[in-house]
mmCIF file of C-alpha atoms in Angstrom:
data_model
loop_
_atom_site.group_PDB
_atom_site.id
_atom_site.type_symbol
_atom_site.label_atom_id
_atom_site.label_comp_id
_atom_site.label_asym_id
_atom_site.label_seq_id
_atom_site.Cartn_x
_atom_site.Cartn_y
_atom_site.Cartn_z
ATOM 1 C CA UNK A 1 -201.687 -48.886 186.127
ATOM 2 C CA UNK A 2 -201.261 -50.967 189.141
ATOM 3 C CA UNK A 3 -202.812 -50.050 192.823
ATOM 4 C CA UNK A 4 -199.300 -49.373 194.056
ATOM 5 C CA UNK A 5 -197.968 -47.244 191.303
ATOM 6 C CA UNK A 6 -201.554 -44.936 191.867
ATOM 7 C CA UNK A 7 -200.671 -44.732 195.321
ATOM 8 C CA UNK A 8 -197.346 -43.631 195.416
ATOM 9 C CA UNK A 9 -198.154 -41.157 192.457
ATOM 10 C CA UNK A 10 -200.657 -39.686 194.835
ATOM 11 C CA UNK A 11 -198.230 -39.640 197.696
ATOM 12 C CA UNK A 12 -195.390 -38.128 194.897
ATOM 13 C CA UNK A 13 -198.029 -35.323 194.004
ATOM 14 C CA UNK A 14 -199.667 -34.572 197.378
ATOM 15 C CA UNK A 15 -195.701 -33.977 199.028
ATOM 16 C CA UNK A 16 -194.840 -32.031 195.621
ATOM 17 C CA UNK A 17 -198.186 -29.765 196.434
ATOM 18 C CA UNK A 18 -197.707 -29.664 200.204
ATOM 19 C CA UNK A 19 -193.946 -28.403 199.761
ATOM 20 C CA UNK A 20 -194.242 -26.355 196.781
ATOM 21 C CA UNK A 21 -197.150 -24.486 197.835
ATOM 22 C CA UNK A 22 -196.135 -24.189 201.569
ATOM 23 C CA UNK A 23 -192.362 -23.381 201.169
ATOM 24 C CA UNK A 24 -193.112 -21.875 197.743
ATOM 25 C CA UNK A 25 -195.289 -19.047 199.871
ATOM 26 C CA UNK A 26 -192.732 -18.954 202.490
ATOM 27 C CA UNK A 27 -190.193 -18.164 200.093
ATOM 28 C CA UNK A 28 -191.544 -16.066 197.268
ATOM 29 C CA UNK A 29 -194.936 -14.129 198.921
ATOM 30 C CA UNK A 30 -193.691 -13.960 202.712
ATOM 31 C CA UNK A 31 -192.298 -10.595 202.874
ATOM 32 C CA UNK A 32 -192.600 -9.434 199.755
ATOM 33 C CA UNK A 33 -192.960 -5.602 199.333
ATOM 34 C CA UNK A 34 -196.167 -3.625 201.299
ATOM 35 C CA UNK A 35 -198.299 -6.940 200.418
ATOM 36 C CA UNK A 36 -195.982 -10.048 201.640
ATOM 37 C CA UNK A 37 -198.442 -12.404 203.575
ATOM 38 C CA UNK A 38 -196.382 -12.817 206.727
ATOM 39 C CA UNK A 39 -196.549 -15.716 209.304
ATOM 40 C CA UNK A 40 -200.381 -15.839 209.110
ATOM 41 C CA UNK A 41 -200.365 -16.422 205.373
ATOM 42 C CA UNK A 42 -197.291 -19.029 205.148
ATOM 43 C CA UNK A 43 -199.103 -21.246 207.502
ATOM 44 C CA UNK A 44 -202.522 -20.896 205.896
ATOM 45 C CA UNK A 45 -200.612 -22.116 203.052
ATOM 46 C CA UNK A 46 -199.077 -24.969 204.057
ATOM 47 C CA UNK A 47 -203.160 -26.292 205.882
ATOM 48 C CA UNK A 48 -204.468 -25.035 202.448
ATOM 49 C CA UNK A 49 -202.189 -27.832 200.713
ATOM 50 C CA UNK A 50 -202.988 -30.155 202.932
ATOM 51 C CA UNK A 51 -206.760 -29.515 202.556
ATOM 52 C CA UNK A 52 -206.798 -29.561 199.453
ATOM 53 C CA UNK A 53 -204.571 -32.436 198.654
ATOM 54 C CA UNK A 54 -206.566 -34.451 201.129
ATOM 55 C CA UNK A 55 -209.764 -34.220 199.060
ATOM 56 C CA UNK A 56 -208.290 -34.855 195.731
ATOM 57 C CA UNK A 57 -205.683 -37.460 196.308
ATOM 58 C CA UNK A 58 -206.658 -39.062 200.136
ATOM 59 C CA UNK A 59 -209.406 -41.223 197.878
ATOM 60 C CA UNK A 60 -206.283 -42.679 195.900
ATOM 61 C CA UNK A 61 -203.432 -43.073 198.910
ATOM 62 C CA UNK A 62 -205.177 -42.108 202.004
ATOM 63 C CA UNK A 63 -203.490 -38.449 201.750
ATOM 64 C CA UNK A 64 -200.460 -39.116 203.751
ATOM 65 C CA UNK A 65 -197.874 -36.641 202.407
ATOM 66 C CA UNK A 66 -195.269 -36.756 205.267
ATOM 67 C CA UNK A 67 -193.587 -39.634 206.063
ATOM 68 C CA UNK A 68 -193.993 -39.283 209.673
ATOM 69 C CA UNK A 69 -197.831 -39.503 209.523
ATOM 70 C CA UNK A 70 -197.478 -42.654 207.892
ATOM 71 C CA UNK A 71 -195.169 -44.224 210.336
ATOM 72 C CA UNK A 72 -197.832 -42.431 213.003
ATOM 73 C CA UNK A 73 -200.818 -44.690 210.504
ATOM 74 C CA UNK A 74 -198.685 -47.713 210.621
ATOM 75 C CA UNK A 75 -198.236 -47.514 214.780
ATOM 76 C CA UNK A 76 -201.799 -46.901 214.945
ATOM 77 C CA UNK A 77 -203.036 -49.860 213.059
ATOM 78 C CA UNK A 78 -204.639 -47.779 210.265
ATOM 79 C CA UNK A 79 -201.840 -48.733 207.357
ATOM 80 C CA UNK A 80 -199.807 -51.788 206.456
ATOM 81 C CA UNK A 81 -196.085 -51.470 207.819
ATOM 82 C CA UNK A 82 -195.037 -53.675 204.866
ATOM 83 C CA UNK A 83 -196.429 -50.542 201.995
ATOM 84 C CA UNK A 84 -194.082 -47.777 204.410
ATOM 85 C CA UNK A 85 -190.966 -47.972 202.044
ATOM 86 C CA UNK A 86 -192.958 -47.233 198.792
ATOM 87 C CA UNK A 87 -194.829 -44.411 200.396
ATOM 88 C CA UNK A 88 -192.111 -42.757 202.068
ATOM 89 C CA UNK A 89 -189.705 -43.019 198.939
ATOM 90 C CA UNK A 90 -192.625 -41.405 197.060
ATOM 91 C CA UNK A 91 -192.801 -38.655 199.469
ATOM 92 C CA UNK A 92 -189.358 -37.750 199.532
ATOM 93 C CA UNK A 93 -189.276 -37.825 195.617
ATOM 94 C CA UNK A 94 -192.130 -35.286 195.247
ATOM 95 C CA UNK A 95 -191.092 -32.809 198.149
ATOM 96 C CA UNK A 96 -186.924 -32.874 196.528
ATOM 97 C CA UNK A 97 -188.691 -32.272 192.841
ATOM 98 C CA UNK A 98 -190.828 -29.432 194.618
ATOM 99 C CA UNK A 99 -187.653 -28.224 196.049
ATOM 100 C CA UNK A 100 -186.106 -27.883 192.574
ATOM 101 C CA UNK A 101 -189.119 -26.374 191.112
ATOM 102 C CA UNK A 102 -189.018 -23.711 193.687
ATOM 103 C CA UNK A 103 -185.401 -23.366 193.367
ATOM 104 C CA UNK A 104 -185.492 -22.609 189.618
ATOM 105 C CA UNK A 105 -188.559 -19.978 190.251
ATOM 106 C CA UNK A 106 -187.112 -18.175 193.186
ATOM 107 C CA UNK A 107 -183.073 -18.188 191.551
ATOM 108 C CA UNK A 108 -184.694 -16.241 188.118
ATOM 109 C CA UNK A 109 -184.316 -12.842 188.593
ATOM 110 C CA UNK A 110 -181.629 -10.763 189.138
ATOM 111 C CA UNK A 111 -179.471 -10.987 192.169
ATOM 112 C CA UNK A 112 -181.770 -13.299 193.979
ATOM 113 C CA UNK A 113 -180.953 -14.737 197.369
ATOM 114 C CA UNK A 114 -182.546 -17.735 198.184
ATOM 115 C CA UNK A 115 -181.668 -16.623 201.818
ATOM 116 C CA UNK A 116 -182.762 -19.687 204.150
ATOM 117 C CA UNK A 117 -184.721 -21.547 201.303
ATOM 118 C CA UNK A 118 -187.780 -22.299 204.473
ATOM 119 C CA UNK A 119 -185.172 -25.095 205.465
ATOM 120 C CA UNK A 120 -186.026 -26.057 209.363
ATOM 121 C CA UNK A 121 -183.545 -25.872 212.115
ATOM 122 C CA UNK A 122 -182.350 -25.092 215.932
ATOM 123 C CA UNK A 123 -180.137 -23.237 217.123
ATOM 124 C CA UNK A 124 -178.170 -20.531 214.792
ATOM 125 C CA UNK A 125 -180.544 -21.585 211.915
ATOM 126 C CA UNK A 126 -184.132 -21.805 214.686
ATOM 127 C CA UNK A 127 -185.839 -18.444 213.078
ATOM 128 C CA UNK A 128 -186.448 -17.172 216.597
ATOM 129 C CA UNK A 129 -182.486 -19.002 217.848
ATOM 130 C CA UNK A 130 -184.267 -21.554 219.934
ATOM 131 C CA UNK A 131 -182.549 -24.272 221.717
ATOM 132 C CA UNK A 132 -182.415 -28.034 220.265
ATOM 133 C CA UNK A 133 -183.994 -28.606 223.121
ATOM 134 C CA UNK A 134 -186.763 -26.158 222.717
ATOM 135 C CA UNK A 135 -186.847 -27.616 218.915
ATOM 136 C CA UNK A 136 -186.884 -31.089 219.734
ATOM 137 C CA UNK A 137 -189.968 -30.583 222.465
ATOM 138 C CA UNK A 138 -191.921 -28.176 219.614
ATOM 139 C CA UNK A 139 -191.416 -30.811 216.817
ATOM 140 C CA UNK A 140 -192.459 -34.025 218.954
ATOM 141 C CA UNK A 141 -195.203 -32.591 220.443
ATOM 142 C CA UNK A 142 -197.021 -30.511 217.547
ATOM 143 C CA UNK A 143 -196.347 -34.057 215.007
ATOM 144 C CA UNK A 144 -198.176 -35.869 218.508
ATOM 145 C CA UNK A 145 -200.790 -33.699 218.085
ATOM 146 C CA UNK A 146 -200.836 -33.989 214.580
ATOM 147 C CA UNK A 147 -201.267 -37.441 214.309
ATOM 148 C CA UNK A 148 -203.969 -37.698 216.884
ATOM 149 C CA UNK A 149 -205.959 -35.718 214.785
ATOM 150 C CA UNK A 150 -205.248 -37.042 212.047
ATOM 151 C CA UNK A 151 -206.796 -40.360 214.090
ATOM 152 C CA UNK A 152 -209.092 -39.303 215.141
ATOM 153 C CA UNK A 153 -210.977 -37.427 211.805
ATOM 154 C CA UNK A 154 -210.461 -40.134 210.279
ATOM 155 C CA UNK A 155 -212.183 -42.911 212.541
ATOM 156 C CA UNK A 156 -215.026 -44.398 211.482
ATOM 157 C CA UNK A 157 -216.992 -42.521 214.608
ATOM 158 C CA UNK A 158 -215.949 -39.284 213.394
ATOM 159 C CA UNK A 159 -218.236 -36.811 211.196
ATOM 160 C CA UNK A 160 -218.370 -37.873 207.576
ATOM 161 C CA UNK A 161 -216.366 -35.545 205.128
ATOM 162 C CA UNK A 162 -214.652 -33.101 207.578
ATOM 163 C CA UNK A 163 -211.414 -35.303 208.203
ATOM 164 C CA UNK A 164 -209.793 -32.838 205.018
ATOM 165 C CA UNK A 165 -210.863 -29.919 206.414
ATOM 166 C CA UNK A 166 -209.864 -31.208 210.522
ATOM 167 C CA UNK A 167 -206.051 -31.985 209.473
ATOM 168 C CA UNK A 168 -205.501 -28.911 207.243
ATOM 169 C CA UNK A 169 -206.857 -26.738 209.837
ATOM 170 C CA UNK A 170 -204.812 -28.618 212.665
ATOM 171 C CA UNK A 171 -201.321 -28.441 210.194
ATOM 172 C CA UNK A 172 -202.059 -24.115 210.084
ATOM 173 C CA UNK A 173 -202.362 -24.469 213.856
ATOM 174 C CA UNK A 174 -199.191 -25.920 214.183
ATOM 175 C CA UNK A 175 -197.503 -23.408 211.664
ATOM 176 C CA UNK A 176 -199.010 -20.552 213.829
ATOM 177 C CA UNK A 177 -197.382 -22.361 216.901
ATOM 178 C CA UNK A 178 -194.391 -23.347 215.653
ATOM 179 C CA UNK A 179 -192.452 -21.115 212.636
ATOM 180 C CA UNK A 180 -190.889 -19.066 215.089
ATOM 181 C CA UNK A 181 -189.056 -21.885 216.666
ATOM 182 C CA UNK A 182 -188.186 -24.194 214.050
ATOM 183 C CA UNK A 183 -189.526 -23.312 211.066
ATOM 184 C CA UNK A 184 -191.594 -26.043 211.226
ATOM 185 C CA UNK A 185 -190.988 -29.573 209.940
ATOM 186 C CA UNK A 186 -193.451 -32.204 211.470
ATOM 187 C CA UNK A 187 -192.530 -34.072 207.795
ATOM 188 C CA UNK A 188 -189.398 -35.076 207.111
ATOM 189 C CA UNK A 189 -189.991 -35.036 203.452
ATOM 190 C CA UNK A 190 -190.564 -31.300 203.337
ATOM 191 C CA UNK A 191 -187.594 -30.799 205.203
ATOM 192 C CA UNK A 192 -185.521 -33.152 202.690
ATOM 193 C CA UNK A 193 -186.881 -31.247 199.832
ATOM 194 C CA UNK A 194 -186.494 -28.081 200.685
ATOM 195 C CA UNK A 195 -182.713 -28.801 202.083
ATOM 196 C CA UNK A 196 -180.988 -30.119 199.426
ATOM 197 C CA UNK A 197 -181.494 -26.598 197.706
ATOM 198 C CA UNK A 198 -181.162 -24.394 200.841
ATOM 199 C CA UNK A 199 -178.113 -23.271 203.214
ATOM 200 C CA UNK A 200 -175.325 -26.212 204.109
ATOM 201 C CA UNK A 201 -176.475 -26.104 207.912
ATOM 202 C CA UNK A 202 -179.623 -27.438 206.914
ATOM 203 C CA UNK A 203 -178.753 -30.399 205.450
ATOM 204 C CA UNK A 204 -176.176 -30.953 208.838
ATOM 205 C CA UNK A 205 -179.067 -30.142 210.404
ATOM 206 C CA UNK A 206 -181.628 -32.350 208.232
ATOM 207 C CA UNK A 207 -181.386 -35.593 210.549
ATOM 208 C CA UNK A 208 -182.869 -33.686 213.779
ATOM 209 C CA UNK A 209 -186.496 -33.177 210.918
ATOM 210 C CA UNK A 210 -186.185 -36.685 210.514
ATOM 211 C CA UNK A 211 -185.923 -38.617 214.127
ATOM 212 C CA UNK A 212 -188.019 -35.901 216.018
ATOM 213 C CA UNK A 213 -191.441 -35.975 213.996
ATOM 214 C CA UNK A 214 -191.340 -39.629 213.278
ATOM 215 C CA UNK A 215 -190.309 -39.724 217.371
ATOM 216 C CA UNK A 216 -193.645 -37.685 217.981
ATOM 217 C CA UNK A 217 -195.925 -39.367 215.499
ATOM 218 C CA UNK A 218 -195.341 -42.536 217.267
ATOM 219 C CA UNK A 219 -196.025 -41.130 220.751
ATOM 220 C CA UNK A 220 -199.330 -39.525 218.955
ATOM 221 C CA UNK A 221 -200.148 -43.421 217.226
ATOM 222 C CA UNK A 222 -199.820 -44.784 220.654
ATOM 223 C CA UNK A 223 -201.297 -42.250 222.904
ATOM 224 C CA UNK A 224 -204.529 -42.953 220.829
ATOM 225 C CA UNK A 225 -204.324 -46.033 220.069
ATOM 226 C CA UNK A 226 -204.438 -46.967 223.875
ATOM 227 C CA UNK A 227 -206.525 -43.857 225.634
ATOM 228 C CA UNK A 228 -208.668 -42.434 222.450
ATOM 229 C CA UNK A 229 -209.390 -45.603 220.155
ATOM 230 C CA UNK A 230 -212.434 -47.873 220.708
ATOM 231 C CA UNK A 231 -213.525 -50.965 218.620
ATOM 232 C CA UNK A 232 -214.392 -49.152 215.784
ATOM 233 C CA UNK A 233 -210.981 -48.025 214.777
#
C-alpha cells in the first residue's frame, strides 16, 4: 500500500471516528431518558475522538481530521499545499459514511425522529437562535484558537507526547463554548457528513461551516506563524 493511500485511510477513519462518535453522542445519548449526558458529555465526546484518534492514526497522517486544520497546517508551513485535495476528499468521505452509519442506527426503531441530526447552523437552526453574525464570530475565532493549539503542541519546542491530549482537550473546550450558538462546526467535514442526512436548512446552510472555519484556521496559521513561531517550527 502506497504512503498516500495510508494517509488518506487514516484521514477517512479519524473523520469517520471524530463524526460518528461526536454526533453519534449528540444524537443518540444526549437527552436520553434520566441518564442522557447533556452538553458536558457531547463535547467530551467529540475531544475524546479527537484524543484518541490522534494517538492511533496522527503517526500515519499527522491526525488532521477536519479539513480546516489542514488548510490551518498548510498556511502554517507544517503540511504540503500540493497533498490538501487528497486529505480533504478523504475527510469528507469518512465524516458522509459516518453520517450514514449514524443515520441507519438512530432511524431503527419505531417512530424515530432524527430531529436536527447535530447539523450546525445560525439563525432559526443556531440551537440557542444566534445571529450569523454571532455564528460567524464563534466559528472563526474558536477554529483560530484551534489551530494555534494545534501549532503550537505540536512544535518541536513543545512537551513530548501531550500534543493528543492538548488538541482533544482544546476541541471539548470549544464544544463547551460553542454548542449553544452553533452547534459547533470548526470542520467542515463534520458538518458535510452530518448534513446530507439531517434537516434541508442545513445543507442551505452547509456553505457558512465551510468558509468560516477554514476563514479562522487561516487567521490562527498566520497569527502564529508570525507572533508565536520561532526557528524551530
Amino acid at each position: 500500500m502506497t504512503t498516500n493511500v495510508k494517509k488518506w485511510s487514516a484521514e477517512f477513519i479519524g473523520t469517520f471516528w471524530l463524526t460518528f462518535g461526536g454526533c453519534g453522542s449528540a444524537v443518540l445519548a444526549a437527552a436520553f431518558p434520566n441518564v442522557g449526558i447533556g452538553l458536558l458529555g457531547v463535547a467530551l465526546a467529540f475531544g475524546l475522538t479527537v484524543l484518541t484518534g490522534a494517538y492511533a492514526l496522527g503517526p500515519v497522517s499527522g491526525g488532521h481530521f477536519n479539513p480546516a486544520v489542514s488548510v490551518g497546517l498548510a498556511v502554517g508551513g507544517r503540511f504540503k499545499a500540493s497533498e490538501l485535495p487528497g486529505y480533504i476528499i478523504a475527510q469528507v468521505l469518512g465524516a458522509i459514511a459516518a453520517g450514514a452509519v449514524l443515520y441507519v442506527i438512530v432511524t431503527g426503531k419505531a417512530g424515530a425522529d432524527i430531529g436536527g441530526f447535530a447539523t450546525n447552523g445560525y439563525g432559526e437552526h443556531s440551537p440557542g437562535g444566534y445571529s450569523m453574525v454571532a455564528a460567524a464570530v464563534t466559528e472563526i475565532v474558536l477554529t483560530a484558537i484551534f489551530v494555534i493549539v494545534i501549532l503550537g503542541a505540536t512544535a518541536k519546542r513543545a512537551a513530548s507526547g501531550f500534543a493528543g491530549l492538548a488538541i482533544g482537550l482544546c476541541l471539548t473546550l470549544i464544544h463547551l463554548i460553542s454548542i449553544p450558538v452553533t452547534n459547533t462546526s470548526v470542520n467542515p467535514a463534520r458538518s458535510t457528513g452530518v448534513a446530507l442526512f439531517g434537516p434541508s436548512i442545513a445543507m442551505s446552510q452547509l456553505w457558512f461551516f465551510w468558509l468560516m472555519p477554514i476563514v479562522g484556521a487561516i487567521i490562527g496559521a498566520v497569527i502564529y506563524k508570525s507572533l508565536l513561531a520561532d526557528e524551530q517550527d
